[in-house]
């Protein structure tokens, strides 16, 4: 082996194993497998597959409240827990999207300790994700990839937009919620204005298959792909893109508030790789996640929660 070949192999090997391995500094426990996480002020909200939204205090990491949804009847007529698909919070209101009867979905608004049904499963709308756009408006997507803007005051749909013929996967709002990027099984990301569903642009040719999740912070868009690619796009220049390739399906991803760091589920052991979005350097490997990752949520540039198909929510602190 030549000297230069040895040096090349040494550099490659060193870069592969240079990530700092971190374990959770705290572990929270929810009622059931966690499907979504959101943070508001000093609270962490975790939706589960067992009819609950668990609310934790961020400082003490302790459970301070639990919102219980009514059970539903399954196809056999038995009472079962309703899976909560997504949760959001704005000021004193909590938006809850949950499993309904006969395959339908319910959207609830929880405010002043009261649970109010906004959209009923009787409408047979197969809603996949719902989030607040403002105090009076919510935005949601159907599995059929139709995007809805809904007015909570008038109880009317302000627009319905068919995004594509591909099955919906996920969406992410930009920081001021003026724009939305929608991911589907085609691998293409579709960007629209949220006020009127005006099309802006598509992001193409990086993910070649279903995009499981997408996140958007500042000008950076991050994807988690079935094609084992975590793609980084610049929303101001869609041609400025690259991807991280691994050997396992990437189910989840997340960005820091500044978008300087990105994280994605990177292997069969459910470890999380954290890397710098500008230099592409991989910095940390977050371990001890026992099930398939469902959500990666950064609190700030140094702290994050990782949820999975498990009761446990792992909390990590990144080192300097």
mmCIF file of C-alpha atoms in Angstrom:
data_model
loop_
_atom_site.group_PDB
_atom_site.id
_atom_site.type_symbol
_atom_site.label_atom_id
_atom_site.label_comp_id
_atom_site.label_asym_id
_atom_site.label_seq_id
_atom_site.Cartn_x
_atom_site.Cartn_y
_atom_site.Cartn_z
ATOM 1 C CA UNK A 1 0.000 0.000 0.000
ATOM 2 C CA UNK A 2 1.409 3.383 -0.998
ATOM 3 C CA UNK A 3 1.875 6.137 1.554
ATOM 4 C CA UNK A 4 -0.735 8.383 -0.119
ATOM 5 C CA UNK A 5 -3.299 5.592 -0.277
ATOM 6 C CA UNK A 6 -2.742 4.936 3.425
ATOM 7 C CA UNK A 7 -3.264 8.621 4.239
ATOM 8 C CA UNK A 8 -6.477 8.692 2.172
ATOM 9 C CA UNK A 9 -7.906 5.632 3.950
ATOM 10 C CA UNK A 10 -6.892 7.096 7.314
ATOM 11 C CA UNK A 11 -8.705 10.367 6.603
ATOM 12 C CA UNK A 12 -11.869 8.588 5.438
ATOM 13 C CA UNK A 13 -11.854 6.223 8.426
ATOM 14 C CA UNK A 14 -11.276 9.073 10.868
ATOM 15 C CA UNK A 15 -14.155 11.082 9.420
ATOM 16 C CA UNK A 16 -16.512 8.115 9.694
ATOM 17 C CA UNK A 17 -15.821 7.603 13.365
ATOM 18 C CA UNK A 18 -15.353 11.208 14.440
ATOM 19 C CA UNK A 19 -18.941 11.707 15.574
ATOM 20 C CA UNK A 20 -19.275 12.117 19.326
ATOM 21 C CA UNK A 21 -21.575 9.466 20.786
ATOM 22 C CA UNK A 22 -24.182 10.849 23.196
ATOM 23 C CA UNK A 23 -26.766 9.181 25.420
ATOM 24 C CA UNK A 24 -29.928 10.811 26.835
ATOM 25 C CA UNK A 25 -29.461 13.098 29.827
ATOM 26 C CA UNK A 26 -33.135 12.673 30.770
ATOM 27 C CA UNK A 27 -35.978 10.348 29.793
ATOM 28 C CA UNK A 28 -39.643 11.330 29.916
ATOM 29 C CA UNK A 29 -42.427 8.772 29.829
ATOM 30 C CA UNK A 30 -45.736 9.286 28.042
ATOM 31 C CA UNK A 31 -48.904 7.216 28.290
ATOM 32 C CA UNK A 32 -48.349 5.489 24.949
ATOM 33 C CA UNK A 33 -46.204 5.486 21.831
ATOM 34 C CA UNK A 34 -45.450 9.098 20.903
ATOM 35 C CA UNK A 35 -46.670 10.371 17.534
ATOM 36 C CA UNK A 36 -45.878 14.106 17.683
ATOM 37 C CA UNK A 37 -44.114 16.696 19.848
ATOM 38 C CA UNK A 38 -44.517 20.463 20.144
ATOM 39 C CA UNK A 39 -43.062 23.016 22.542
ATOM 40 C CA UNK A 40 -44.693 26.194 23.769
ATOM 41 C CA UNK A 41 -42.996 28.384 26.363
ATOM 42 C CA UNK A 42 -42.115 26.084 29.288
ATOM 43 C CA UNK A 43 -44.230 23.116 28.173
ATOM 44 C CA UNK A 44 -43.684 20.053 25.996
ATOM 45 C CA UNK A 45 -46.781 18.440 24.477
ATOM 46 C CA UNK A 46 -46.585 14.800 23.400
ATOM 47 C CA UNK A 47 -49.416 13.144 21.489
ATOM 48 C CA UNK A 48 -49.749 9.371 21.804
ATOM 49 C CA UNK A 49 -51.512 6.405 20.240
ATOM 50 C CA UNK A 50 -53.528 5.908 23.450
ATOM 51 C CA UNK A 51 -56.054 8.769 23.284
ATOM 52 C CA UNK A 52 -53.840 11.244 25.118
ATOM 53 C CA UNK A 53 -51.808 14.408 24.902
ATOM 54 C CA UNK A 54 -49.292 14.431 27.727
ATOM 55 C CA UNK A 55 -48.008 17.810 28.905
ATOM 56 C CA UNK A 56 -44.582 18.024 30.552
ATOM 57 C CA UNK A 57 -42.803 20.861 32.325
ATOM 58 C CA UNK A 58 -39.586 21.544 30.420
ATOM 59 C CA UNK A 59 -37.551 22.452 33.465
ATOM 60 C CA UNK A 60 -38.490 19.575 35.761
ATOM 61 C CA UNK A 61 -39.199 17.117 32.889
ATOM 62 C CA UNK A 62 -42.240 15.982 34.884
ATOM 63 C CA UNK A 63 -45.797 15.293 33.698
ATOM 64 C CA UNK A 64 -48.051 18.183 34.729
ATOM 65 C CA UNK A 65 -51.242 17.450 32.790
ATOM 66 C CA UNK A 66 -52.864 14.932 30.489
ATOM 67 C CA UNK A 67 -55.645 15.570 27.987
ATOM 68 C CA UNK A 68 -57.739 12.438 27.481
ATOM 69 C CA UNK A 69 -59.740 11.961 24.296
ATOM 70 C CA UNK A 70 -62.890 9.835 24.164
ATOM 71 C CA UNK A 71 -62.407 6.254 23.042
ATOM 72 C CA UNK A 72 -63.812 5.181 19.688
ATOM 73 C CA UNK A 73 -65.571 2.085 18.365
ATOM 74 C CA UNK A 74 -63.499 -0.111 16.091
ATOM 75 C CA UNK A 75 -64.882 -2.134 13.167
ATOM 76 C CA UNK A 76 -65.895 -4.915 15.575
ATOM 77 C CA UNK A 77 -67.843 -2.516 17.790
ATOM 78 C CA UNK A 78 -65.314 -2.616 20.629
ATOM 79 C CA UNK A 79 -64.159 0.524 22.441
ATOM 80 C CA UNK A 80 -60.510 1.273 21.691
ATOM 81 C CA UNK A 81 -58.074 4.131 22.199
ATOM 82 C CA UNK A 82 -57.887 6.754 19.471
ATOM 83 C CA UNK A 83 -54.480 7.387 17.959
ATOM 84 C CA UNK A 84 -53.529 11.067 17.974
ATOM 85 C CA UNK A 85 -51.833 11.906 14.681
ATOM 86 C CA UNK A 86 -50.689 15.460 15.371
ATOM 87 C CA UNK A 87 -50.869 18.166 18.008
ATOM 88 C CA UNK A 88 -50.220 21.907 17.994
ATOM 89 C CA UNK A 89 -50.490 24.767 20.456
ATOM 90 C CA UNK A 90 -51.004 28.504 20.047
ATOM 91 C CA UNK A 91 -51.394 30.694 23.101
ATOM 92 C CA UNK A 92 -54.060 28.987 25.240
ATOM 93 C CA UNK A 93 -55.469 26.701 22.528
ATOM 94 C CA UNK A 94 -54.396 23.158 21.650
ATOM 95 C CA UNK A 95 -55.214 21.636 18.258
ATOM 96 C CA UNK A 96 -55.611 17.850 18.202
ATOM 97 C CA UNK A 97 -55.977 15.572 15.176
ATOM 98 C CA UNK A 98 -57.071 12.070 16.142
ATOM 99 C CA UNK A 99 -58.368 8.784 14.818
ATOM 100 C CA UNK A 100 -62.124 8.581 14.403
ATOM 101 C CA UNK A 101 -64.596 5.822 13.689
ATOM 102 C CA UNK A 102 -64.896 3.978 10.354
ATOM 103 C CA UNK A 103 -61.542 5.344 9.218
ATOM 104 C CA UNK A 104 -62.494 8.994 9.688
ATOM 105 C CA UNK A 105 -60.624 11.687 11.594
ATOM 106 C CA UNK A 106 -61.585 14.120 14.345
ATOM 107 C CA UNK A 107 -60.094 17.551 14.914
ATOM 108 C CA UNK A 108 -60.526 18.894 18.440
ATOM 109 C CA UNK A 109 -59.769 22.258 20.001
ATOM 110 C CA UNK A 110 -58.825 22.152 23.685
ATOM 111 C CA UNK A 111 -59.213 25.462 25.512
ATOM 112 C CA UNK A 112 -60.105 26.415 29.091
ATOM 113 C CA UNK A 113 -60.190 22.718 30.016
ATOM 114 C CA UNK A 114 -62.886 22.122 27.408
ATOM 115 C CA UNK A 115 -62.581 19.748 24.443
ATOM 116 C CA UNK A 116 -64.559 20.923 21.391
ATOM 117 C CA UNK A 117 -64.892 18.946 18.168
ATOM 118 C CA UNK A 118 -64.100 21.160 15.175
ATOM 119 C CA UNK A 119 -64.255 18.590 12.389
ATOM 120 C CA UNK A 120 -66.091 15.293 12.860
ATOM 121 C CA UNK A 121 -65.120 11.828 11.670
ATOM 122 C CA UNK A 122 -68.616 11.669 10.165
ATOM 123 C CA UNK A 123 -67.291 13.811 7.296
ATOM 124 C CA UNK A 124 -64.983 10.916 6.365
ATOM 125 C CA UNK A 125 -62.086 13.266 5.745
ATOM 126 C CA UNK A 126 -58.878 11.259 5.986
ATOM 127 C CA UNK A 127 -56.817 14.048 7.517
ATOM 128 C CA UNK A 128 -53.139 13.254 8.033
ATOM 129 C CA UNK A 129 -51.803 16.412 9.706
ATOM 130 C CA UNK A 130 -53.236 19.650 11.120
ATOM 131 C CA UNK A 131 -51.523 22.768 12.481
ATOM 132 C CA UNK A 132 -52.406 26.303 13.538
ATOM 133 C CA UNK A 133 -51.825 29.005 10.977
ATOM 134 C CA UNK A 134 -53.142 31.719 13.275
ATOM 135 C CA UNK A 135 -55.463 32.028 16.247
ATOM 136 C CA UNK A 136 -58.498 31.763 13.962
ATOM 137 C CA UNK A 137 -57.206 29.582 11.139
ATOM 138 C CA UNK A 138 -55.858 26.047 10.828
ATOM 139 C CA UNK A 139 -54.246 24.302 7.875
ATOM 140 C CA UNK A 140 -54.473 20.578 7.260
ATOM 141 C CA UNK A 141 -53.771 17.939 4.622
ATOM 142 C CA UNK A 142 -55.630 14.813 3.603
ATOM 143 C CA UNK A 143 -53.922 11.555 2.701
ATOM 144 C CA UNK A 144 -55.141 12.235 -0.847
ATOM 145 C CA UNK A 145 -52.851 15.309 -0.821
ATOM 146 C CA UNK A 146 -55.533 17.958 -0.662
ATOM 147 C CA UNK A 147 -54.577 21.033 1.359
ATOM 148 C CA UNK A 148 -57.269 22.863 3.352
ATOM 149 C CA UNK A 149 -57.350 26.257 5.031
ATOM 150 C CA UNK A 150 -60.130 26.350 7.626
ATOM 151 C CA UNK A 151 -61.572 29.308 9.541
ATOM 152 C CA UNK A 152 -62.331 28.411 13.164
ATOM 153 C CA UNK A 153 -64.674 31.381 13.634
ATOM 154 C CA UNK A 154 -66.871 30.952 10.576
ATOM 155 C CA UNK A 155 -66.379 27.161 10.481
ATOM 156 C CA UNK A 156 -65.812 27.386 6.751
ATOM 157 C CA UNK A 157 -63.148 26.113 4.374
ATOM 158 C CA UNK A 158 -61.302 29.079 2.857
ATOM 159 C CA UNK A 159 -59.601 27.004 0.193
ATOM 160 C CA UNK A 160 -59.092 23.414 -0.944
ATOM 161 C CA UNK A 161 -56.055 22.739 -3.105
ATOM 162 C CA UNK A 162 -55.095 19.462 -4.773
ATOM 163 C CA UNK A 163 -51.313 19.443 -4.439
ATOM 164 C CA UNK A 164 -50.517 16.378 -6.547
ATOM 165 C CA UNK A 165 -51.842 12.917 -7.329
ATOM 166 C CA UNK A 166 -49.256 11.331 -5.013
ATOM 167 C CA UNK A 167 -50.131 10.256 -1.471
ATOM 168 C CA UNK A 168 -49.441 12.917 1.171
ATOM 169 C CA UNK A 169 -46.612 12.332 3.640
ATOM 170 C CA UNK A 170 -45.880 15.481 5.645
ATOM 171 C CA UNK A 171 -45.765 19.260 5.571
ATOM 172 C CA UNK A 172 -43.751 21.993 7.270
ATOM 173 C CA UNK A 173 -44.423 25.694 7.673
ATOM 174 C CA UNK A 174 -41.739 28.344 7.436
ATOM 175 C CA UNK A 175 -40.970 30.472 10.485
ATOM 176 C CA UNK A 176 -43.681 33.093 9.939
ATOM 177 C CA UNK A 177 -46.175 30.533 8.550
ATOM 178 C CA UNK A 178 -46.571 32.451 5.305
ATOM 179 C CA UNK A 179 -45.392 29.455 3.279
ATOM 180 C CA UNK A 180 -45.786 25.704 3.419
ATOM 181 C CA UNK A 181 -43.738 22.913 1.883
ATOM 182 C CA UNK A 182 -45.557 19.636 1.272
ATOM 183 C CA UNK A 183 -43.906 16.231 0.909
ATOM 184 C CA UNK A 184 -45.442 13.182 -0.721
ATOM 185 C CA UNK A 185 -44.569 9.723 -1.978
ATOM 186 C CA UNK A 186 -43.147 11.098 -5.245
ATOM 187 C CA UNK A 187 -40.102 12.563 -3.509
ATOM 188 C CA UNK A 188 -40.935 16.042 -4.833
ATOM 189 C CA UNK A 189 -41.497 18.903 -2.371
ATOM 190 C CA UNK A 190 -44.186 21.449 -3.255
ATOM 191 C CA UNK A 191 -44.032 25.014 -1.903
ATOM 192 C CA UNK A 192 -47.143 27.226 -1.620
ATOM 193 C CA UNK A 193 -48.296 30.431 0.033
ATOM 194 C CA UNK A 194 -50.577 29.603 2.939
ATOM 195 C CA UNK A 195 -52.914 32.587 2.552
ATOM 196 C CA UNK A 196 -54.326 31.545 -0.823
ATOM 197 C CA UNK A 197 -52.574 28.306 -1.904
ATOM 198 C CA UNK A 198 -50.661 30.060 -4.666
ATOM 199 C CA UNK A 199 -47.958 27.779 -6.044
ATOM 200 C CA UNK A 200 -44.350 28.952 -5.611
ATOM 201 C CA UNK A 201 -42.048 26.142 -6.757
ATOM 202 C CA UNK A 202 -41.109 22.476 -6.555
ATOM 203 C CA UNK A 203 -37.946 20.924 -5.138
ATOM 204 C CA UNK A 204 -36.958 17.940 -7.281
ATOM 205 C CA UNK A 205 -34.404 15.277 -8.184
ATOM 206 C CA UNK A 206 -32.881 14.736 -4.736
ATOM 207 C CA UNK A 207 -35.299 12.342 -3.036
ATOM 208 C CA UNK A 208 -36.271 9.597 -5.472
ATOM 209 C CA UNK A 209 -39.043 8.023 -3.392
ATOM 210 C CA UNK A 210 -41.443 8.779 -0.550
ATOM 211 C CA UNK A 211 -40.410 11.572 1.823
ATOM 212 C CA UNK A 212 -41.524 10.531 5.309
ATOM 213 C CA UNK A 213 -40.903 13.859 7.028
ATOM 214 C CA UNK A 214 -39.870 17.412 6.242
ATOM 215 C CA UNK A 215 -38.726 20.339 8.400
ATOM 216 C CA UNK A 216 -38.164 24.017 7.590
ATOM 217 C CA UNK A 217 -36.205 26.561 9.612
ATOM 218 C CA UNK A 218 -34.915 29.891 8.280
ATOM 219 C CA UNK A 219 -33.898 29.171 4.665
ATOM 220 C CA UNK A 220 -33.116 25.485 5.127
ATOM 221 C CA UNK A 221 -35.485 22.617 4.285
ATOM 222 C CA UNK A 222 -34.597 19.109 5.482
ATOM 223 C CA UNK A 223 -36.152 15.808 4.409
ATOM 224 C CA UNK A 224 -36.250 12.235 5.683
ATOM 225 C CA UNK A 225 -36.548 9.821 2.777
ATOM 226 C CA UNK A 226 -37.509 6.243 2.074
ATOM 227 C CA UNK A 227 -34.652 6.255 -0.433
ATOM 228 C CA UNK A 228 -32.245 6.527 2.540
ATOM 229 C CA UNK A 229 -31.473 10.159 1.774
ATOM 230 C CA UNK A 230 -31.679 13.170 4.080
ATOM 231 C CA UNK A 231 -31.793 16.093 1.674
ATOM 232 C CA UNK A 232 -30.845 19.669 2.539
ATOM 233 C CA UNK A 233 -32.401 22.372 0.342
ATOM 234 C CA UNK A 234 -31.946 26.134 0.396
ATOM 235 C CA UNK A 235 -35.405 27.689 0.011
ATOM 236 C CA UNK A 236 -33.880 30.789 -1.608
ATOM 237 C CA UNK A 237 -32.061 28.684 -4.193
ATOM 238 C CA UNK A 238 -33.617 25.265 -4.794
ATOM 239 C CA UNK A 239 -30.686 24.178 -6.981
ATOM 240 C CA UNK A 240 -28.378 24.581 -3.982
ATOM 241 C CA UNK A 241 -28.995 21.133 -2.494
ATOM 242 C CA UNK A 242 -27.162 18.071 -1.236
ATOM 243 C CA UNK A 243 -28.023 14.888 0.597
ATOM 244 C CA UNK A 244 -26.703 12.543 3.264
ATOM 245 C CA UNK A 245 -26.935 8.901 2.208
ATOM 246 C CA UNK A 246 -27.214 6.057 4.727
ATOM 247 C CA UNK A 247 -27.998 2.341 4.582
ATOM 248 C CA UNK A 248 -31.420 2.420 6.233
ATOM 249 C CA UNK A 249 -34.781 4.115 5.740
ATOM 250 C CA UNK A 250 -34.767 7.632 7.196
ATOM 251 C CA UNK A 251 -38.024 8.013 9.086
ATOM 252 C CA UNK A 252 -37.541 11.331 10.867
ATOM 253 C CA UNK A 253 -35.589 14.588 10.761
ATOM 254 C CA UNK A 254 -35.354 17.967 12.481
ATOM 255 C CA UNK A 255 -33.547 21.318 12.378
ATOM 256 C CA UNK A 256 -32.327 23.696 15.069
ATOM 257 C CA UNK A 257 -34.077 27.103 15.184
ATOM 258 C CA UNK A 258 -31.132 28.708 13.366
ATOM 259 C CA UNK A 259 -30.997 25.812 10.848
ATOM 260 C CA UNK A 260 -27.262 25.515 11.508
ATOM 261 C CA UNK A 261 -27.637 21.933 12.729
ATOM 262 C CA UNK A 262 -29.746 19.110 11.319
ATOM 263 C CA UNK A 263 -30.605 15.689 12.712
ATOM 264 C CA UNK A 264 -31.975 12.538 11.113
ATOM 265 C CA UNK A 265 -32.633 8.905 12.026
ATOM 266 C CA UNK A 266 -29.651 7.247 10.404
ATOM 267 C CA UNK A 267 -29.535 3.500 11.026
ATOM 268 C CA UNK A 268 -31.366 0.329 11.968
ATOM 269 C CA UNK A 269 -30.516 0.860 15.648
ATOM 270 C CA UNK A 270 -32.580 4.091 15.620
ATOM 271 C CA UNK A 271 -29.546 6.271 16.248
ATOM 272 C CA UNK A 272 -29.689 9.945 15.290
ATOM 273 C CA UNK A 273 -26.948 11.683 13.315
ATOM 274 C CA UNK A 274 -26.496 15.421 13.917
ATOM 275 C CA UNK A 275 -24.555 17.422 11.337
ATOM 276 C CA UNK A 276 -23.705 20.996 10.390
ATOM 277 C CA UNK A 277 -25.842 22.078 7.429
ATOM 278 C CA UNK A 278 -23.191 24.478 6.094
ATOM 279 C CA UNK A 279 -20.058 22.333 6.354
ATOM 280 C CA UNK A 280 -21.923 18.987 6.087
ATOM 281 C CA UNK A 281 -19.701 17.690 8.898
ATOM 282 C CA UNK A 282 -21.292 15.001 11.080
ATOM 283 C CA UNK A 283 -20.888 15.937 14.736
ATOM 284 C CA UNK A 284 -22.901 13.670 17.037
ATOM 285 C CA UNK A 285 -24.536 10.265 17.178
ATOM 286 C CA UNK A 286 -27.491 10.125 19.578
ATOM 287 C CA UNK A 287 -28.049 6.608 20.908
ATOM 288 C CA UNK A 288 -30.421 4.605 23.152
ATOM 289 C CA UNK A 289 -33.575 5.003 21.055
ATOM 290 C CA UNK A 290 -35.357 1.663 21.217
ATOM 291 C CA UNK A 291 -38.039 2.016 18.531
ATOM 292 C CA UNK A 292 -38.606 3.628 15.131
ATOM 293 C CA UNK A 293 -38.148 7.400 15.415
ATOM 294 C CA UNK A 294 -41.323 9.476 15.022
ATOM 295 C CA UNK A 295 -40.176 12.996 15.923
ATOM 296 C CA UNK A 296 -36.968 14.992 16.386
ATOM 297 C CA UNK A 297 -37.594 18.350 18.054
ATOM 298 C CA UNK A 298 -34.882 20.886 18.886
ATOM 299 C CA UNK A 299 -35.583 23.278 21.760
ATOM 300 C CA UNK A 300 -32.587 25.410 20.858
ATOM 301 C CA UNK A 301 -29.126 24.960 19.354
ATOM 302 C CA UNK A 302 -27.982 22.543 22.065
ATOM 303 C CA UNK A 303 -31.013 20.635 23.356
ATOM 304 C CA UNK A 304 -33.477 18.310 21.680
ATOM 305 C CA UNK A 305 -36.144 15.691 22.285
ATOM 306 C CA UNK A 306 -36.379 12.447 20.331
ATOM 307 C CA UNK A 307 -39.634 10.451 20.292
ATOM 308 C CA UNK A 308 -40.315 7.016 18.854
ATOM 309 C CA UNK A 309 -42.949 4.279 18.682
ATOM 310 C CA UNK A 310 -42.442 3.988 22.425
ATOM 311 C CA UNK A 311 -43.524 5.644 25.663
ATOM 312 C CA UNK A 312 -40.054 7.018 26.264
ATOM 313 C CA UNK A 313 -39.026 10.469 25.064
ATOM 314 C CA UNK A 314 -35.257 10.945 25.136
ATOM 315 C CA UNK A 315 -33.764 14.344 25.958
ATOM 316 C CA UNK A 316 -30.243 15.129 24.741
ATOM 317 C CA UNK A 317 -27.779 17.937 25.363
ATOM 318 C CA UNK A 318 -25.201 18.522 22.655
ATOM 319 C CA UNK A 319 -21.699 19.267 23.855
ATOM 320 C CA UNK A 320 -19.590 22.250 22.814
#
